Coordinates of N, CA, C and O in Angstrom, one line a residue:
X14 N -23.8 32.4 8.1 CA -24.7 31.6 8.8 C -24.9 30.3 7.9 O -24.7 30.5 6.7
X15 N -25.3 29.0 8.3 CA -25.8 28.3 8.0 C -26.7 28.2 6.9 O -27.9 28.1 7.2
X16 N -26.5 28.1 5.7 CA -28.1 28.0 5.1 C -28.1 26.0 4.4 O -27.5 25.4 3.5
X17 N -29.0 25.6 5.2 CA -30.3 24.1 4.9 C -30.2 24.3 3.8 O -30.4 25.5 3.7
X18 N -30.1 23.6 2.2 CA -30.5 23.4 1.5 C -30.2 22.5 1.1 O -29.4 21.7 1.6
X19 N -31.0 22.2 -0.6 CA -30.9 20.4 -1.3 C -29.9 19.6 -0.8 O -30.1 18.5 -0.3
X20 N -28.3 20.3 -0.9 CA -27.4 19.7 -1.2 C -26.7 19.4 0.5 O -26.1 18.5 1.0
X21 N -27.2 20.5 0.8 CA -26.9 19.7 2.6 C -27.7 18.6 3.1 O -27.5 17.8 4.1
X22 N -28.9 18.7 2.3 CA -29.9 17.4 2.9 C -28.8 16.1 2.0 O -28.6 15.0 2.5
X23 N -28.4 16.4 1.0 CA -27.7 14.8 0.3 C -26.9 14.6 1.2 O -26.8 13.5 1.9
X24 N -26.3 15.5 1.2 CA -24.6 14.9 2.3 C -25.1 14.1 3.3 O -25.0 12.9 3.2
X25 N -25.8 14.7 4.7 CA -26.6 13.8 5.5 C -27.2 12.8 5.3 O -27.2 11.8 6.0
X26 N -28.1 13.1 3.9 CA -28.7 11.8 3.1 C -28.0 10.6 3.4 O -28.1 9.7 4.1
X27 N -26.9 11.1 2.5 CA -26.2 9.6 2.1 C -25.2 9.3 4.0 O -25.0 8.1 4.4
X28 N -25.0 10.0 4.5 CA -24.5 9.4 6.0 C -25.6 9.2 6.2 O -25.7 8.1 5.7
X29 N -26.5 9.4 6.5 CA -28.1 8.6 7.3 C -27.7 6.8 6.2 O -27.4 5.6 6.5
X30 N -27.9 7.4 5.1 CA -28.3 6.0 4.2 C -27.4 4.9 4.4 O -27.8 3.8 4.5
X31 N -25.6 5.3 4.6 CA -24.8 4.4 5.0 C -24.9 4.1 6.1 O -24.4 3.0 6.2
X32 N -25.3 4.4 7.2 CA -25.4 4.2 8.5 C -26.0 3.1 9.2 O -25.7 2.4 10.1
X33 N -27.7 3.4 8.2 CA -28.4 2.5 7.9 C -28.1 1.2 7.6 O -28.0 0.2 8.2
X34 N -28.0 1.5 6.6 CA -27.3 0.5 5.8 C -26.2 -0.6 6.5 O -26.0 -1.7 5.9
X35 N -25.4 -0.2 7.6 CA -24.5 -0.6 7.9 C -25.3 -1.6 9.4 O -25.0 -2.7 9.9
X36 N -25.9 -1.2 9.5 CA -26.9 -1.7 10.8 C -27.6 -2.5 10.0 O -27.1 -3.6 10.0
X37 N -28.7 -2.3 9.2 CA -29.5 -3.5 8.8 C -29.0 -4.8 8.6 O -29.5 -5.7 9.2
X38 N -27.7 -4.9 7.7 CA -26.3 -5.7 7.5 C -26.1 -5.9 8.6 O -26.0 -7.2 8.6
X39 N -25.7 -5.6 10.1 CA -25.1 -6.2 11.5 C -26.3 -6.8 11.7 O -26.0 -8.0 11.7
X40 N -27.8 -6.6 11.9 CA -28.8 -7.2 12.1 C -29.5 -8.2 11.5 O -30.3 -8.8 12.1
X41 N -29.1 -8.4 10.1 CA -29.9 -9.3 9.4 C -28.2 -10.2 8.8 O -28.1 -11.3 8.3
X42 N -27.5 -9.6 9.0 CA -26.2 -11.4 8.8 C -25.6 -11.5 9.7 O -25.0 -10.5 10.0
X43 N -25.2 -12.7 10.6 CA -24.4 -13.0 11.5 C -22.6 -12.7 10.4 O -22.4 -12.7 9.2
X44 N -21.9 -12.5 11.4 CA -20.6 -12.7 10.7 C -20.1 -13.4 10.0 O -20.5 -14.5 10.2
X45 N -19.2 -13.2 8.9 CA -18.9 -14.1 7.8 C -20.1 -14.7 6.3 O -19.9 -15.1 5.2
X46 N -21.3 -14.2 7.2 CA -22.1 -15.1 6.2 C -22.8 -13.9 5.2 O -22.9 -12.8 5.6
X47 N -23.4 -14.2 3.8 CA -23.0 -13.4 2.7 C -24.4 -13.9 2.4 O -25.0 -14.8 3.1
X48 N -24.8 -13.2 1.2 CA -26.0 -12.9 0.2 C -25.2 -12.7 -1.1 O -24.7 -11.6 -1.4
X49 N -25.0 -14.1 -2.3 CA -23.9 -13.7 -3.5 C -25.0 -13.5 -4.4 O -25.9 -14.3 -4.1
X50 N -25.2 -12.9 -5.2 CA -26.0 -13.1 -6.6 C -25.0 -13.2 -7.8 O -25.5 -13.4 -8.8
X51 N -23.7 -13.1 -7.8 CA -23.0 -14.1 -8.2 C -22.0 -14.5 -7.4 O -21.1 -13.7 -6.9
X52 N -22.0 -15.7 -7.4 CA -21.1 -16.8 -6.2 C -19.5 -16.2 -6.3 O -18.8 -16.3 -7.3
X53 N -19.2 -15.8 -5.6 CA -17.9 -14.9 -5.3 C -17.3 -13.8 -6.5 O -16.2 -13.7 -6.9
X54 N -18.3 -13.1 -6.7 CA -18.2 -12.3 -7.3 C -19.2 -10.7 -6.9 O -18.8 -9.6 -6.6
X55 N -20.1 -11.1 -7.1 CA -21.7 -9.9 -6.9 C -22.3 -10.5 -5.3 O -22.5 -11.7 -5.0
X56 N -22.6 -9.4 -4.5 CA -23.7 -9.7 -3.5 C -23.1 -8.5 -2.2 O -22.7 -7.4 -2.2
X57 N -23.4 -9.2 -1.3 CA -23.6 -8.4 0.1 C -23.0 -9.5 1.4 O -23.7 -10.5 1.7
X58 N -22.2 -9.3 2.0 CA -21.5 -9.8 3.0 C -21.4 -8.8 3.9 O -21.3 -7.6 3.8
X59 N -21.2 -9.8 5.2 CA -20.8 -9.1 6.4 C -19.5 -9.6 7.0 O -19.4 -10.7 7.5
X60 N -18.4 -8.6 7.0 CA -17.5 -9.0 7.4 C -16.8 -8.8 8.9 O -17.3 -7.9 9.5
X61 N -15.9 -9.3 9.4 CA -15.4 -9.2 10.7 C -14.5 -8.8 10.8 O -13.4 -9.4 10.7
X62 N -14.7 -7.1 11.1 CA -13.2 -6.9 11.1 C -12.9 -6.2 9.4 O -13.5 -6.7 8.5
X63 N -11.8 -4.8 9.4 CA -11.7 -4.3 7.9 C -11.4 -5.3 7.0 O -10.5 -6.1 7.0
X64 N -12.9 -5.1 5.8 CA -12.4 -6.3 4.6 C -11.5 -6.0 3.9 O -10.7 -5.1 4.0
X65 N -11.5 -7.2 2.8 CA -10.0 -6.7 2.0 C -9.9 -5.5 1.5 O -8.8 -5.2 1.1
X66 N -11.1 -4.3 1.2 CA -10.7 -3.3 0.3 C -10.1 -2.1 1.4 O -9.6 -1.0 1.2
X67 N -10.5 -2.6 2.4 CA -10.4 -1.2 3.4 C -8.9 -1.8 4.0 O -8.6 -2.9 4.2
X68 N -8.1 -0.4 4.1 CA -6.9 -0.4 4.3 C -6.7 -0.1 6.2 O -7.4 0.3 7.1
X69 N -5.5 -0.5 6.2 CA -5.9 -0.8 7.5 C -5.1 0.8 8.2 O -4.7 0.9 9.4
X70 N -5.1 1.6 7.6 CA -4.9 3.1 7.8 C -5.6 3.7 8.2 O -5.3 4.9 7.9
X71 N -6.7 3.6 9.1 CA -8.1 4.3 9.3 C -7.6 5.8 10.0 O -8.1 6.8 9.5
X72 N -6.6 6.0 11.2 CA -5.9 7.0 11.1 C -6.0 8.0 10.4 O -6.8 9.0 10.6
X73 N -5.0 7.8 9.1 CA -4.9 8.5 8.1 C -6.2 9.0 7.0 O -6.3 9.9 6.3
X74 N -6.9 8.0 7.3 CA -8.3 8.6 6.3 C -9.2 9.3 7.1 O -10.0 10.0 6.7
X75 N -8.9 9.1 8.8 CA -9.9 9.6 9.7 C -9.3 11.3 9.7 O -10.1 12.2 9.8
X76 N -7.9 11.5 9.6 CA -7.4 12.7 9.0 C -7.6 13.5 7.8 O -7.7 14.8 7.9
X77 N -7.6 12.7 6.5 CA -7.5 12.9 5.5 C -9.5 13.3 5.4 O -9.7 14.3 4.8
X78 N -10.3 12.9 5.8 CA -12.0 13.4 6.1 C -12.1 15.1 6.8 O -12.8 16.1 6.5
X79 N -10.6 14.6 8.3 CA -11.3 16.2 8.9 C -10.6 17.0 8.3 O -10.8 18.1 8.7
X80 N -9.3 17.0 7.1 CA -8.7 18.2 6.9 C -9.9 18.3 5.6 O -10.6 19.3 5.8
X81 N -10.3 17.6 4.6 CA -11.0 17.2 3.4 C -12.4 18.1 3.7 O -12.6 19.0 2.9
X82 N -13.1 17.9 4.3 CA -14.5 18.4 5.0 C -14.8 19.5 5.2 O -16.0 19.8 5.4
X83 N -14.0 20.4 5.3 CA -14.0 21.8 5.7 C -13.6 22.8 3.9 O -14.1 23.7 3.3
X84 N -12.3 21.8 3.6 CA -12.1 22.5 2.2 C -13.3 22.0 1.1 O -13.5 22.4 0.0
X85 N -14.0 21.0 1.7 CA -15.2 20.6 0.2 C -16.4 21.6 0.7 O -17.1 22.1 -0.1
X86 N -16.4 21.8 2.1 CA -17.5 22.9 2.5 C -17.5 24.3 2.0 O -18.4 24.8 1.3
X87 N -16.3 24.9 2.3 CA -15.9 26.2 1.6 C -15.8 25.9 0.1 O -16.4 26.8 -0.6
X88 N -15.4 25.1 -0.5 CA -16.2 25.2 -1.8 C -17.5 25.1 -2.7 O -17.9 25.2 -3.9
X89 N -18.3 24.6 -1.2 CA -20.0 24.1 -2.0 C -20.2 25.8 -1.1 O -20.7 26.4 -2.1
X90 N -20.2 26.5 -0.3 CA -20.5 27.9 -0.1 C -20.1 28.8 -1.6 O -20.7 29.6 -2.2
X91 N -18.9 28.4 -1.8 CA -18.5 29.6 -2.8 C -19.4 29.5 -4.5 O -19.4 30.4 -5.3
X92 N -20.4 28.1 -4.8 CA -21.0 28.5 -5.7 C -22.0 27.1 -6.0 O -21.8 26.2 -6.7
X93 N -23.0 27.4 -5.3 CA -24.0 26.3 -5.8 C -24.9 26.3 -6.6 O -25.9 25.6 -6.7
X94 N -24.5 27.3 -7.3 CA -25.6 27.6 -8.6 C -25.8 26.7 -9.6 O -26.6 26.8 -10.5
X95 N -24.8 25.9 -9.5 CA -24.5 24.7 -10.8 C -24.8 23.3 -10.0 O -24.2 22.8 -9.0
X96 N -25.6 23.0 -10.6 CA -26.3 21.5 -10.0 C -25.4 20.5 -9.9 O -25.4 19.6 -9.0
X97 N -24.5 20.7 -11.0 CA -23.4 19.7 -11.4 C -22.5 19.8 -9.8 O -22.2 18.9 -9.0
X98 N -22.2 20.9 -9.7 CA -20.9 21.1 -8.5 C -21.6 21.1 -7.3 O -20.9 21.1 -6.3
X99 N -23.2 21.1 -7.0 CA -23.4 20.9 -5.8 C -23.8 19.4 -5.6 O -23.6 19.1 -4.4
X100 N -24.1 18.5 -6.1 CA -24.2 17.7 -6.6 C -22.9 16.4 -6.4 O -23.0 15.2 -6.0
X101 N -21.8 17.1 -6.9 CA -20.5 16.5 -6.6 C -19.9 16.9 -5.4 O -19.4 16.0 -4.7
X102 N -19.8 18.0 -4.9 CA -19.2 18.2 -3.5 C -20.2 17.8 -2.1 O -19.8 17.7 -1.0
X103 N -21.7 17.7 -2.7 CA -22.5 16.8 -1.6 C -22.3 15.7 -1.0 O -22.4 15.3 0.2
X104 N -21.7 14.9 -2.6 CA -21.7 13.2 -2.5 C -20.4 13.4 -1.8 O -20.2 13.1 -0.7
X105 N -19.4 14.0 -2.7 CA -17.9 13.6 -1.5 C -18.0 14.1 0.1 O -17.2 13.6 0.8
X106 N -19.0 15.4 0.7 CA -18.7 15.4 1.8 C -19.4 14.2 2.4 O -18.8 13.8 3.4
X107 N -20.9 13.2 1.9 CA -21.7 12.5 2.4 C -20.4 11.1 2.7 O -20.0 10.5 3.7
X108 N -20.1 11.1 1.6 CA -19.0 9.8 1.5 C -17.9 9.9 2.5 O -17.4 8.9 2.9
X109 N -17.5 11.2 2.9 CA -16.4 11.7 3.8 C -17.2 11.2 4.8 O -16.8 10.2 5.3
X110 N -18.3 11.7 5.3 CA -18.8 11.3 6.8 C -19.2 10.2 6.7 O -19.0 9.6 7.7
X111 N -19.8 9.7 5.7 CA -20.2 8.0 6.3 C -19.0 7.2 6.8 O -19.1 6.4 7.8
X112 N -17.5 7.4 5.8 CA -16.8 6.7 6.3 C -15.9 7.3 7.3 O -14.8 6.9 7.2
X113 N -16.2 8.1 8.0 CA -15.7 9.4 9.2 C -16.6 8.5 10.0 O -16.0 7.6 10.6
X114 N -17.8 8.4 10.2 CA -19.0 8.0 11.3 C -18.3 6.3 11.4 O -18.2 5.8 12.5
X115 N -18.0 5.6 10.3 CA -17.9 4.0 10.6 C -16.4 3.9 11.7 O -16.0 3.0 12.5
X116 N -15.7 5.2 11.3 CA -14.2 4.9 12.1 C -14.8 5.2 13.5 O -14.7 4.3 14.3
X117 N -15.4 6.5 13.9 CA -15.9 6.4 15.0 C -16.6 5.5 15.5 O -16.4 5.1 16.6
X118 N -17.7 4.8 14.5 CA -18.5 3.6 15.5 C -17.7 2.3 15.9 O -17.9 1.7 17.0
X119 N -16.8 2.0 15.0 CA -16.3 0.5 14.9 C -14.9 0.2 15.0 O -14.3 -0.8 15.5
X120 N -14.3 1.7 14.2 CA -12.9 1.8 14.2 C -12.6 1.9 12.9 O -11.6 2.6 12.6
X121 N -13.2 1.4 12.0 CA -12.7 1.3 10.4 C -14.1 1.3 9.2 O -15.2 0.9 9.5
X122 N -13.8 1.9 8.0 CA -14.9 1.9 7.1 C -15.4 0.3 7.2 O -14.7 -0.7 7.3
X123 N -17.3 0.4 7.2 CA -17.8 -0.9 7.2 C -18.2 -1.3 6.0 O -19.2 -0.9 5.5
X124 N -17.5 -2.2 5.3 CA -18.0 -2.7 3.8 C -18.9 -4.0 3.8 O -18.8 -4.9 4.6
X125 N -19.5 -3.8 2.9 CA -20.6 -5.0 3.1 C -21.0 -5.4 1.3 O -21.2 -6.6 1.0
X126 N -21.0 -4.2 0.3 CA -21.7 -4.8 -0.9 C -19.7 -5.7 -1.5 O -18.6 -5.2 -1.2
X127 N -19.9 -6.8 -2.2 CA -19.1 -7.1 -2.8 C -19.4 -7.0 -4.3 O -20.5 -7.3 -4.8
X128 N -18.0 -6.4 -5.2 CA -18.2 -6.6 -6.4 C -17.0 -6.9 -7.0 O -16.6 -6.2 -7.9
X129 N -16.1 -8.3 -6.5 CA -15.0 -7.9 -6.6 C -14.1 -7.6 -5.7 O -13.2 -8.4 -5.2
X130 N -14.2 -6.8 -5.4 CA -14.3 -6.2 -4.2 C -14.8 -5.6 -3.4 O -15.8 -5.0 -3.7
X131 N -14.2 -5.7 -2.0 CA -15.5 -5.0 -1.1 C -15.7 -3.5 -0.5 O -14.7 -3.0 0.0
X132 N -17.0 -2.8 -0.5 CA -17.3 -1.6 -0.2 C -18.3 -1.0 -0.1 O -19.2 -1.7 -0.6
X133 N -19.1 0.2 0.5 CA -20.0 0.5 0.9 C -20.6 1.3 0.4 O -20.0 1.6 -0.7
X134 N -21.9 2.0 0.7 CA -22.6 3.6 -0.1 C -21.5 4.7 0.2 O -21.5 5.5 -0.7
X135 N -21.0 4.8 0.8 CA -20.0 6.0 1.7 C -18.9 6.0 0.4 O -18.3 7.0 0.0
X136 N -18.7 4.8 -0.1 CA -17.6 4.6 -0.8 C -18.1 5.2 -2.6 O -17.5 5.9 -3.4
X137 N -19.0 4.8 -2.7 CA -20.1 4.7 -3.9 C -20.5 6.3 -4.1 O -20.7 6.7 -5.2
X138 N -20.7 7.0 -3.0 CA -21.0 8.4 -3.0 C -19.6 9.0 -3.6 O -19.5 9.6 -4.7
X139 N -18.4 8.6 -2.6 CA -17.1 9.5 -2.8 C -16.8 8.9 -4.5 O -16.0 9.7 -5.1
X140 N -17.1 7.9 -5.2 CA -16.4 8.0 -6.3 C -17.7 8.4 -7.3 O -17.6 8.3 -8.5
X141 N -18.7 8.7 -6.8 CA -20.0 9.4 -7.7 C -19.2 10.7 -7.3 O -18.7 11.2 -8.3
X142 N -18.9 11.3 -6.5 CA -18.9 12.6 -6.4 C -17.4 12.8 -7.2 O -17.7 13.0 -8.4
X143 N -16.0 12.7 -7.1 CA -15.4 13.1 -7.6 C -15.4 12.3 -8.8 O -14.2 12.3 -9.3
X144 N -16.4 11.6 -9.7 CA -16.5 11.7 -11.3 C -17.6 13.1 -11.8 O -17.7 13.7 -12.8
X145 N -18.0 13.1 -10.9 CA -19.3 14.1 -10.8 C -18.2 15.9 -10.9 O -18.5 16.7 -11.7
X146 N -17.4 16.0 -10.2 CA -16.8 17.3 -10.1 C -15.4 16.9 -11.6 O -14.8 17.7 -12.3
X147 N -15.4 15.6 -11.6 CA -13.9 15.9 -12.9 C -15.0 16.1 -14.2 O -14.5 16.7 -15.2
X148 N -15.9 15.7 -14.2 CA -17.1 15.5 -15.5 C -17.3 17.1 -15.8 O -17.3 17.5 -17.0
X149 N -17.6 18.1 -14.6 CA -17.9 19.2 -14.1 C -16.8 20.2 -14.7 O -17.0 21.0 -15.5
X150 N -15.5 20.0 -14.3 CA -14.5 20.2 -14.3 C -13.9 20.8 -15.8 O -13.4 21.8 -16.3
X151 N -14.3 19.6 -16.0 CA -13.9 19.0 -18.0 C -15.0 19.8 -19.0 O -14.9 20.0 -20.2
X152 N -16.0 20.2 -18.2 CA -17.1 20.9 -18.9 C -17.0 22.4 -19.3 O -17.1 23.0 -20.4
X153 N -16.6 22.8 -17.7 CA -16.1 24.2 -17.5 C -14.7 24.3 -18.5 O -14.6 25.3 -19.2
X154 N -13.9 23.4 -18.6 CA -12.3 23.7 -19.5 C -12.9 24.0 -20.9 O -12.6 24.9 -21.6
X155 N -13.8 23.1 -21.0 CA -14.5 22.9 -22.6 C -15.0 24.8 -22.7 O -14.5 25.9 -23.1
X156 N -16.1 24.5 -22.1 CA -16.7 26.2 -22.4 C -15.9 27.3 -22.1 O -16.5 28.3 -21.9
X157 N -14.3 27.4 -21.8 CA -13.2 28.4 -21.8 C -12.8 28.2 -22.8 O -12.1 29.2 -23.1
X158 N -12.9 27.2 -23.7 CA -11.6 26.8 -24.8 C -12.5 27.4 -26.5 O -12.1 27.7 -27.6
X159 N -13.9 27.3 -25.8 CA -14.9 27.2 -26.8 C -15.1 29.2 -27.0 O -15.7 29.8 -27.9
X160 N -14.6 29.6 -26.3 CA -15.2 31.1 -26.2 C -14.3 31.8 -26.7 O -14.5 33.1 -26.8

């Protein structure tokens, strides 16, 4: 059965938050036009159409989410007792669906913050989450090596 807890509220979390996020951005900038806090470098744009960071494979990532989603699930079941690993497999399923939900709404992940390059919370989750599980990862090798 199903069990609701913390780590199922983040995953949703962060898809609710990107979603949001993705709308306020269509509502508050006409296309092309940007918010820099540094002039082509730092800020928030709205772009038309996949920006430069998003690859034009949506396909393949729309694949790579539904095979991905089910094996990060069966692994946040097999042990959430560690904050660290619920924590990291939240953020990657949250990041998997936000940019799962943008291919469905639009066709392609919606990137809006620029740093450099461009990308979203969806994107921001998935690379919090798998530094979050290699950090995790590296901890557990440690306390095998240590015993």
């Amino acid at each position: 059965m199903w069990d609701i807890n913390r780590y199922t509220v983040l995953s949703f979390g962060i898809l609710a938050a990107d979603q949001i996020l993705d709308l306020l951005i269509e509502l508050a900038l006409p296309i092309g036009a940007s918010v820099m806090f540094i002039p082509d470098w730092l800020g928030v744009m709205r772009f038309d159409g996949p920006s430069g960071g998003a690859l034009e494979t949506n396909g393949f990532f729309t694949l790579l989410a539904i095979v991905l989603i089910p094996i990060f699930l069966r692994w946040k079941m097999r042990d959430t007792s560690d904050a660290l690993y619920g924590v990291g497999i939240s953020s990657l399923i949250g990041g998997l669906l936000g940019n799962l939900a943008d291919g469905f709404r639009v066709g392609y992940p919606v990137d809006y913050f620029v740093m450099g390059r461009a990308f979203n919370l969806a994107d921001i989750a998935l690379l919090t989450g798998a530094s979050v599980m290699m950090y995790r990862l590296r901890r557990k090798d440690d306390r095998i090596k240590n015993n």
